[in-house]
PDB file of C-alpha atoms in Angstrom:
ATOM      1  CA  SER A 859      -0.082  -0.073   0.190  1.00  0.00           C
ATOM      2  CA  GLN A 860       0.934   3.568  -0.259  1.00  0.00           C
ATOM      3  CA  THR A 861       1.980   5.339   2.585  1.00  0.00           C
ATOM      4  CA  ILE A 862       3.572   9.448   2.705  1.00  0.00           C
ATOM      5  CA  HIS A 863       5.648  10.962   4.823  1.00  0.00           C
ATOM      6  CA  GLN A 864       6.210  14.265   6.040  1.00  0.00           C
ATOM      7  CA  TRP A 865       8.318  15.870   8.402  1.00  0.00           C
ATOM      8  CA  PRO A 866       9.302  17.665  10.639  1.00  0.00           C
ATOM      9  CA  ALA A 867       5.812  17.610  12.819  1.00  0.00           C
ATOM     10  CA  THR A 868       6.363  20.637  13.939  1.00  0.00           C
ATOM     11  CA  LEU A 869       9.404  23.442  13.762  1.00  0.00           C
ATOM     12  CA  VAL A 870       9.830  26.967  15.556  1.00  0.00           C
ATOM     13  CA  GLN A 871      12.073  28.983  13.103  1.00  0.00           C
ATOM     14  CA  PRO A 872      13.520  32.715  13.756  1.00  0.00           C
ATOM     15  CA  VAL A 873      12.544  35.081  10.712  1.00  0.00           C
ATOM     16  CA  GLY A 874      15.507  35.307   8.257  1.00  0.00           C
ATOM     17  CA  SER A 875      16.301  31.897   8.851  1.00  0.00           C
ATOM     18  CA  PRO A 876      16.184  28.591   6.358  1.00  0.00           C
ATOM     19  CA  LEU A 877      13.333  26.294   6.000  1.00  0.00           C
ATOM     20  CA  SER A 878      13.687  22.756   4.604  1.00  0.00           C
ATOM     21  CA  LEU A 879      10.681  20.770   4.566  1.00  0.00           C
ATOM     22  CA  GLU A 880      10.597  17.128   3.303  1.00  0.00           C
ATOM     23  CA  CYS A 881       8.155  14.565   1.901  1.00  0.00           C
ATOM     24  CA  THR A 882       8.315  10.686   0.581  1.00  0.00           C
ATOM     25  CA  VAL A 883       6.306   8.876  -1.158  1.00  0.00           C
ATOM     26  CA  GLU A 884       6.200   5.166  -0.856  1.00  0.00           C
ATOM     27  CA  GLY A 885       4.286   2.178  -2.991  1.00  0.00           C
ATOM     28  CA  THR A 886       4.096   3.990  -5.802  1.00  0.00           C
ATOM     29  CA  SER A 887       5.675   5.283  -8.869  1.00  0.00           C
ATOM     30  CA  ASN A 888       5.679   8.596 -10.643  1.00  0.00           C
ATOM     31  CA  PRO A 889       2.732  10.122  -8.448  1.00  0.00           C
ATOM     32  CA  ASN A 890       1.696  13.593  -8.759  1.00  0.00           C
ATOM     33  CA  LEU A 891       3.118  15.840  -5.445  1.00  0.00           C
ATOM     34  CA  TYR A 892       1.723  18.689  -4.075  1.00  0.00           C
ATOM     35  CA  TRP A 893       2.462  20.924  -1.386  1.00  0.00           C
ATOM     36  CA  TYR A 894      -0.576  22.779   0.402  1.00  0.00           C
ATOM     37  CA  ARG A 895      -0.495  25.619   2.991  1.00  0.00           C
ATOM     38  CA  GLN A 896      -3.477  26.235   5.386  1.00  0.00           C
ATOM     39  CA  ALA A 897      -3.416  29.053   7.246  1.00  0.00           C
ATOM     40  CA  ALA A 898      -6.018  29.476  10.192  1.00  0.00           C
ATOM     41  CA  GLY A 899      -9.472  30.629   8.874  1.00  0.00           C
ATOM     42  CA  ARG A 900      -8.249  30.911   5.098  1.00  0.00           C
ATOM     43  CA  GLY A 901      -8.759  27.476   3.877  1.00  0.00           C
ATOM     44  CA  LEU A 902      -5.948  25.334   1.692  1.00  0.00           C
ATOM     45  CA  GLN A 903      -3.760  27.456  -0.697  1.00  0.00           C
ATOM     46  CA  LEU A 904      -2.291  25.325  -3.236  1.00  0.00           C
ATOM     47  CA  LEU A 905       1.933  26.470  -3.520  1.00  0.00           C
ATOM     48  CA  PHE A 906       3.554  23.656  -5.948  1.00  0.00           C
ATOM     49  CA  TYR A 907       2.733  21.148  -7.702  1.00  0.00           C
ATOM     50  CA  SER A 908       5.191  18.586  -9.551  1.00  0.00           C
ATOM     51  CA  VAL A 909       3.753  15.880 -12.473  1.00  0.00           C
ATOM     52  CA  GLY A 910       7.820  14.532 -12.621  1.00  0.00           C
ATOM     53  CA  ILE A 911      11.229  14.689 -11.540  1.00  0.00           C
ATOM     54  CA  GLY A 912      12.345  18.461 -12.035  1.00  0.00           C
ATOM     55  CA  GLN A 913       9.532  19.308 -13.285  1.00  0.00           C
ATOM     56  CA  ILE A 914       7.355  22.198 -10.614  1.00  0.00           C
ATOM     57  CA  SER A 915       4.666  24.659 -10.902  1.00  0.00           C
ATOM     58  CA  SER A 916       4.268  27.443  -8.881  1.00  0.00           C
ATOM     59  CA  GLU A 917       0.809  28.392  -7.917  1.00  0.00           C
ATOM     60  CA  VAL A 918       1.332  31.346  -6.108  1.00  0.00           C
ATOM     61  CA  PRO A 919       4.584  33.730  -6.158  1.00  0.00           C
ATOM     62  CA  GLN A 920       5.917  33.924  -2.567  1.00  0.00           C
ATOM     63  CA  ASN A 921       8.753  33.322  -0.602  1.00  0.00           C
ATOM     64  CA  LEU A 922       9.062  29.607  -1.049  1.00  0.00           C
ATOM     65  CA  SER A 923      10.681  27.173  -3.605  1.00  0.00           C
ATOM     66  CA  ALA A 924       9.930  23.578  -4.021  1.00  0.00           C
ATOM     67  CA  SER A 925      12.438  20.522  -5.548  1.00  0.00           C
ATOM     68  CA  ARG A 926      11.917  17.076  -6.567  1.00  0.00           C
ATOM     69  CA  PRO A 927      14.937  15.733  -7.060  1.00  0.00           C
ATOM     70  CA  GLN A 928      13.766  12.068  -7.093  1.00  0.00           C
ATOM     71  CA  ASP A 929      10.611  10.349  -8.186  1.00  0.00           C
ATOM     72  CA  ARG A 930       9.031  10.081  -4.611  1.00  0.00           C
ATOM     73  CA  GLN A 931      10.896  12.970  -2.775  1.00  0.00           C
ATOM     74  CA  PHE A 932       9.025  16.373  -2.460  1.00  0.00           C
ATOM     75  CA  ILE A 933      10.967  19.335  -0.911  1.00  0.00           C
ATOM     76  CA  LEU A 934       9.628  22.498   0.107  1.00  0.00           C
ATOM     77  CA  SER A 935      12.549  25.575   0.909  1.00  0.00           C
ATOM     78  CA  SER A 936      12.956  29.044   1.804  1.00  0.00           C
ATOM     79  CA  LYS A 937      16.276  31.225   1.922  1.00  0.00           C
ATOM     80  CA  LYS A 938      14.781  33.427   4.323  1.00  0.00           C
ATOM     81  CA  LEU A 939      11.870  32.516   6.428  1.00  0.00           C
ATOM     82  CA  LEU A 940       9.063  35.346   6.963  1.00  0.00           C
ATOM     83  CA  LEU A 941       6.602  35.906   9.755  1.00  0.00           C
ATOM     84  CA  SER A 942       3.609  35.574   7.253  1.00  0.00           C
ATOM     85  CA  ASP A 943       5.607  31.948   6.262  1.00  0.00           C
ATOM     86  CA  SER A 944       3.395  30.551   9.257  1.00  0.00           C
ATOM     87  CA  GLY A 945       1.295  28.238   9.084  1.00  0.00           C
ATOM     88  CA  PHE A 946       0.331  24.514   8.411  1.00  0.00           C
ATOM     89  CA  TYR A 947       2.100  22.611   5.428  1.00  0.00           C
ATOM     90  CA  LEU A 948       0.851  20.077   3.923  1.00  0.00           C
ATOM     91  CA  CYS A 949       2.515  17.674   1.444  1.00  0.00           C
ATOM     92  CA  ALA A 950       0.129  15.489  -0.653  1.00  0.00           C
ATOM     93  CA  TRP A 951       0.315  12.659  -3.770  1.00  0.00           C
ATOM     94  CA  SER A 952      -1.800  11.586  -6.576  1.00  0.00           C
ATOM     95  CA  PRO A 953      -1.571   8.852  -8.902  1.00  0.00           C
ATOM     96  CA  ALA A 954      -0.411  10.551 -12.282  1.00  0.00           C
ATOM     97  CA  GLY A 955      -3.221  10.959 -15.040  1.00  0.00           C
ATOM     98  CA  LYS A 956      -5.691  12.439 -12.966  1.00  0.00           C
ATOM     99  CA  GLY A 957      -4.415  13.865 -10.215  1.00  0.00           C
ATOM    100  CA  TRP A 958      -7.355  15.640  -9.295  1.00  0.00           C
ATOM    101  CA  GLU A 959      -9.664  12.751  -8.393  1.00  0.00           C
ATOM    102  CA  LYS A 960      -8.018  11.975  -4.878  1.00  0.00           C
ATOM    103  CA  LEU A 961      -5.493  13.309  -3.066  1.00  0.00           C
ATOM    104  CA  PHE A 962      -3.609  11.621  -0.331  1.00  0.00           C
ATOM    105  CA  PHE A 963      -2.290  13.856   2.090  1.00  0.00           C
ATOM    106  CA  GLY A 964       0.354  13.696   4.878  1.00  0.00           C
ATOM    107  CA  SER A 965       0.023  14.588   8.387  1.00  0.00           C
ATOM    108  CA  GLY A 966       1.312  18.006   8.389  1.00  0.00           C
ATOM    109  CA  THR A 967       4.263  20.207   9.540  1.00  0.00           C
ATOM    110  CA  GLN A 968       2.980  23.225  11.874  1.00  0.00           C
ATOM    111  CA  LEU A 969       5.706  26.132  11.174  1.00  0.00           C
ATOM    112  CA  SER A 970       5.909  28.908  13.244  1.00  0.00           C
ATOM    113  CA  VAL A 971       8.048  31.608  12.223  1.00  0.00           C
ATOM    114  CA  LEU A 972       9.013  33.893  15.369  1.00  0.00           C
TER     115      LEU A 972
ATOM    116  CA  ALA E 667     -13.217  31.774 -11.388  1.00  0.00           C
ATOM    117  CA  GLN E 668     -14.580  28.981  -9.562  1.00  0.00           C
ATOM    118  CA  SER E 669     -15.166  29.274  -5.602  1.00  0.00           C
ATOM    119  CA  VAL E 670     -16.248  27.518  -2.526  1.00  0.00           C
ATOM    120  CA  THR E 671     -18.386  28.552   0.300  1.00  0.00           C
ATOM    121  CA  GLN E 672     -18.890  27.134   3.376  1.00  0.00           C
ATOM    122  CA  PRO E 673     -20.843  29.524   5.112  1.00  0.00           C
ATOM    123  CA  ASP E 674     -20.727  27.865   8.368  1.00  0.00           C
ATOM    124  CA  ILE E 675     -17.288  28.369  10.126  1.00  0.00           C
ATOM    125  CA  HIS E 676     -17.973  26.423  13.220  1.00  0.00           C
ATOM    126  CA  ILE E 677     -20.925  24.134  14.310  1.00  0.00           C
ATOM    127  CA  THR E 678     -21.668  22.073  17.389  1.00  0.00           C
ATOM    128  CA  VAL E 679     -23.782  19.262  17.767  1.00  0.00           C
ATOM    129  CA  SER E 680     -24.745  16.820  20.486  1.00  0.00           C
ATOM    130  CA  GLU E 681     -23.880  12.970  19.988  1.00  0.00           C
ATOM    131  CA  GLY E 682     -26.413  10.963  17.958  1.00  0.00           C
ATOM    132  CA  ALA E 683     -27.718  14.067  16.330  1.00  0.00           C
ATOM    133  CA  SER E 684     -28.015  14.136  12.857  1.00  0.00           C
ATOM    134  CA  LEU E 685     -25.667  16.932  10.676  1.00  0.00           C
ATOM    135  CA  GLU E 686     -25.455  18.857   7.844  1.00  0.00           C
ATOM    136  CA  LEU E 687     -22.506  21.074   6.868  1.00  0.00           C
ATOM    137  CA  ARG E 688     -23.310  23.273   4.266  1.00  0.00           C
ATOM    138  CA  CYS E 689     -21.223  23.944   0.709  1.00  0.00           C
ATOM    139  CA  ASN E 690     -22.019  26.269  -1.878  1.00  0.00           C
ATOM    140  CA  TYR E 691     -19.829  26.611  -5.005  1.00  0.00           C
ATOM    141  CA  SER E 692     -19.639  28.602  -8.220  1.00  0.00           C
ATOM    142  CA  TYR E 693     -18.789  27.278 -11.632  1.00  0.00           C
ATOM    143  CA  GLY E 694     -20.327  28.233 -14.851  1.00  0.00           C
ATOM    144  CA  ALA E 695     -20.324  24.634 -15.431  1.00  0.00           C
ATOM    145  CA  THR E 696     -20.737  20.634 -13.731  1.00  0.00           C
ATOM    146  CA  PRO E 697     -18.243  20.610 -10.920  1.00  0.00           C
ATOM    147  CA  TYR E 698     -16.302  17.671  -9.788  1.00  0.00           C
ATOM    148  CA  LEU E 699     -17.025  18.350  -5.769  1.00  0.00           C
ATOM    149  CA  PHE E 700     -15.394  16.716  -3.249  1.00  0.00           C
ATOM    150  CA  TRP E 701     -15.597  16.278   0.677  1.00  0.00           C
ATOM    151  CA  TYR E 702     -12.686  15.865   2.939  1.00  0.00           C
ATOM    152  CA  VAL E 703     -12.349  15.874   6.523  1.00  0.00           C
ATOM    153  CA  GLN E 704      -9.497  16.583   8.859  1.00  0.00           C
ATOM    154  CA  SER E 705      -8.667  15.561  12.375  1.00  0.00           C
ATOM    155  CA  PRO E 706      -6.776  17.765  14.686  1.00  0.00           C
ATOM    156  CA  GLY E 707      -3.169  18.121  13.740  1.00  0.00           C
ATOM    157  CA  GLN E 708      -3.414  15.639  10.870  1.00  0.00           C
ATOM    158  CA  GLY E 709      -3.863  15.729   6.984  1.00  0.00           C
ATOM    159  CA  LEU E 710      -7.026  15.593   5.115  1.00  0.00           C
ATOM    160  CA  GLN E 711      -8.947  12.056   4.160  1.00  0.00           C
ATOM    161  CA  LEU E 712     -11.543  11.896   1.141  1.00  0.00           C
ATOM    162  CA  LEU E 713     -14.811  11.239   2.531  1.00  0.00           C
ATOM    163  CA  LEU E 714     -16.751  11.190  -0.736  1.00  0.00           C
ATOM    164  CA  LYS E 715     -16.825  12.890  -4.437  1.00  0.00           C
ATOM    165  CA  TYR E 716     -19.422  13.500  -6.923  1.00  0.00           C
ATOM    166  CA  PHE E 717     -18.539  13.603 -10.401  1.00  0.00           C
ATOM    167  CA  SER E 718     -21.557  12.714 -12.335  1.00  0.00           C
ATOM    168  CA  GLY E 719     -24.819  10.599 -12.443  1.00  0.00           C
ATOM    169  CA  ASP E 720     -26.571   9.740  -9.394  1.00  0.00           C
ATOM    170  CA  THR E 721     -26.758  13.052  -7.248  1.00  0.00           C
ATOM    171  CA  LEU E 722     -26.637  11.727  -3.811  1.00  0.00           C
ATOM    172  CA  VAL E 723     -23.058  10.148  -3.022  1.00  0.00           C
ATOM    173  CA  GLN E 724     -22.358   7.943  -0.477  1.00  0.00           C
ATOM    174  CA  GLY E 725     -19.084   8.399   1.273  1.00  0.00           C
ATOM    175  CA  ILE E 726     -17.113   6.592   4.359  1.00  0.00           C
ATOM    176  CA  LYS E 727     -17.826   7.060   8.209  1.00  0.00           C
ATOM    177  CA  GLY E 728     -21.610   7.012   7.340  1.00  0.00           C
ATOM    178  CA  PHE E 729     -21.278  10.210   5.658  1.00  0.00           C
ATOM    179  CA  GLU E 730     -23.791  11.177   2.268  1.00  0.00           C
ATOM    180  CA  ALA E 731     -23.980  14.127   0.650  1.00  0.00           C
ATOM    181  CA  GLU E 732     -26.107  15.310  -2.367  1.00  0.00           C
ATOM    182  CA  PHE E 733     -25.476  17.374  -5.584  1.00  0.00           C
ATOM    183  CA  LYS E 734     -28.043  20.323  -6.267  1.00  0.00           C
ATOM    184  CA  ARG E 735     -27.460  21.979  -9.243  1.00  0.00           C
ATOM    185  CA  SER E 736     -30.205  24.592  -9.027  1.00  0.00           C
ATOM    186  CA  GLN E 737     -28.885  25.472  -5.685  1.00  0.00           C
ATOM    187  CA  SER E 738     -25.253  25.113  -6.292  1.00  0.00           C
ATOM    188  CA  SER E 739     -24.740  23.037  -3.561  1.00  0.00           C
ATOM    189  CA  PHE E 740     -22.965  20.215  -2.050  1.00  0.00           C
ATOM    190  CA  ASN E 741     -23.907  19.918   1.415  1.00  0.00           C
ATOM    191  CA  LEU E 742     -22.630  17.093   3.300  1.00  0.00           C
ATOM    192  CA  ARG E 743     -24.863  15.069   6.221  1.00  0.00           C
ATOM    193  CA  LYS E 744     -24.646  12.116   8.112  1.00  0.00           C
ATOM    194  CA  PRO E 745     -28.152  10.870  10.330  1.00  0.00           C
ATOM    195  CA  SER E 746     -26.185  10.016  13.633  1.00  0.00           C
ATOM    196  CA  VAL E 747     -23.317  12.162  14.870  1.00  0.00           C
ATOM    197  CA  HIS E 748     -20.734  10.138  17.235  1.00  0.00           C
ATOM    198  CA  TRP E 749     -18.069  11.829  19.156  1.00  0.00           C
ATOM    199  CA  SER E 750     -14.863  11.113  16.724  1.00  0.00           C
ATOM    200  CA  ASP E 751     -16.795  12.810  13.562  1.00  0.00           C
ATOM    201  CA  ALA E 752     -15.363  16.215  15.746  1.00  0.00           C
ATOM    202  CA  ALA E 753     -12.551  17.425  13.181  1.00  0.00           C
ATOM    203  CA  GLU E 754     -12.812  20.083   9.966  1.00  0.00           C
ATOM    204  CA  TYR E 755     -14.566  19.433   7.338  1.00  0.00           C
ATOM    205  CA  PHE E 756     -13.297  20.721   3.780  1.00  0.00           C
ATOM    206  CA  CYS E 757     -15.610  21.059   0.772  1.00  0.00           C
ATOM    207  CA  ALA E 758     -13.541  21.579  -2.842  1.00  0.00           C
ATOM    208  CA  LEU E 759     -14.241  21.725  -6.690  1.00  0.00           C
ATOM    209  CA  TYR E 760     -12.377  20.794  -9.316  1.00  0.00           C
ATOM    210  CA  SER E 761     -13.239  22.564 -12.656  1.00  0.00           C
ATOM    211  CA  GLY E 762     -11.471  20.121 -15.110  1.00  0.00           C
ATOM    212  CA  ALA E 763      -9.724  21.307 -18.002  1.00  0.00           C
ATOM    213  CA  GLY E 764      -6.117  19.898 -17.149  1.00  0.00           C
ATOM    214  CA  SER E 765      -5.608  21.676 -13.917  1.00  0.00           C
ATOM    215  CA  TYR E 766      -4.279  19.908 -10.838  1.00  0.00           C
ATOM    216  CA  GLN E 767      -5.599  22.852  -8.956  1.00  0.00           C
ATOM    217  CA  LEU E 768      -8.635  22.066  -6.293  1.00  0.00           C
ATOM    218  CA  THR E 769     -10.675  24.914  -4.583  1.00  0.00           C
ATOM    219  CA  PHE E 770     -11.044  24.123  -1.241  1.00  0.00           C
ATOM    220  CA  GLY E 771     -13.274  26.341   1.109  1.00  0.00           C
ATOM    221  CA  LYS E 772     -12.644  27.769   4.472  1.00  0.00           C
ATOM    222  CA  GLY E 773     -13.769  25.088   6.403  1.00  0.00           C
ATOM    223  CA  THR E 774     -16.348  23.746   9.009  1.00  0.00           C
ATOM    224  CA  LYS E 775     -15.451  22.979  12.423  1.00  0.00           C
ATOM    225  CA  LEU E 776     -17.227  20.390  14.032  1.00  0.00           C
ATOM    226  CA  SER E 777     -17.794  19.889  17.614  1.00  0.00           C
ATOM    227  CA  VAL E 778     -19.636  16.989  19.204  1.00  0.00           C
ATOM    228  CA  ILE E 779     -21.054  17.476  22.626  1.00  0.00           C
ATOM    229  CA  PRO E 780     -21.685  14.306  24.599  1.00  0.00           C
TER     230      PRO E 780
END
């Protein structure tokens, strides 16, 4: 069966520090991968998605970037965190081809930027 | 552009009572509609989805939802709520056309009192 791992679960970082959140998927090949951000009272916002290694699409211009160095690995990064980057970050995957039919979410990372 | 509105930010029901969570959408054609549930500090899990056909769809955990085109609604229902149903519920829409973007509502938090 397929599983998705996301870490760390919680992270407290000072303003201006770098960020690296990692997500890996097991049990499937060539998944579509996504990074969502969930801010309080604002629902889920798609930040990035990837349909293959090295292929990244950005939905929202911001202080963050994403990379997919391996088929089942998706990384969210920032060189310098802002206060507004605080939130709950969710990685998700879906089967290739019909990515919208069902998303499988990781357990999330609560990021607090102080 | 499409949008999803969940009018109720927070709902409290007694255990054993019936539940209806409202979802209204704005989209020019028939959308694909979803309900996801998020337990505290966790990722989202798909409850059910509507693509076409029967407008009453059954999901996991005893939930059902009814698509009403005339009202642009996709309300989630459960006849008898259990304490374990306490969570946040998100309605989402997919418009098609090859996009990977799901549009999520802002969520409804459900509290269950014994």
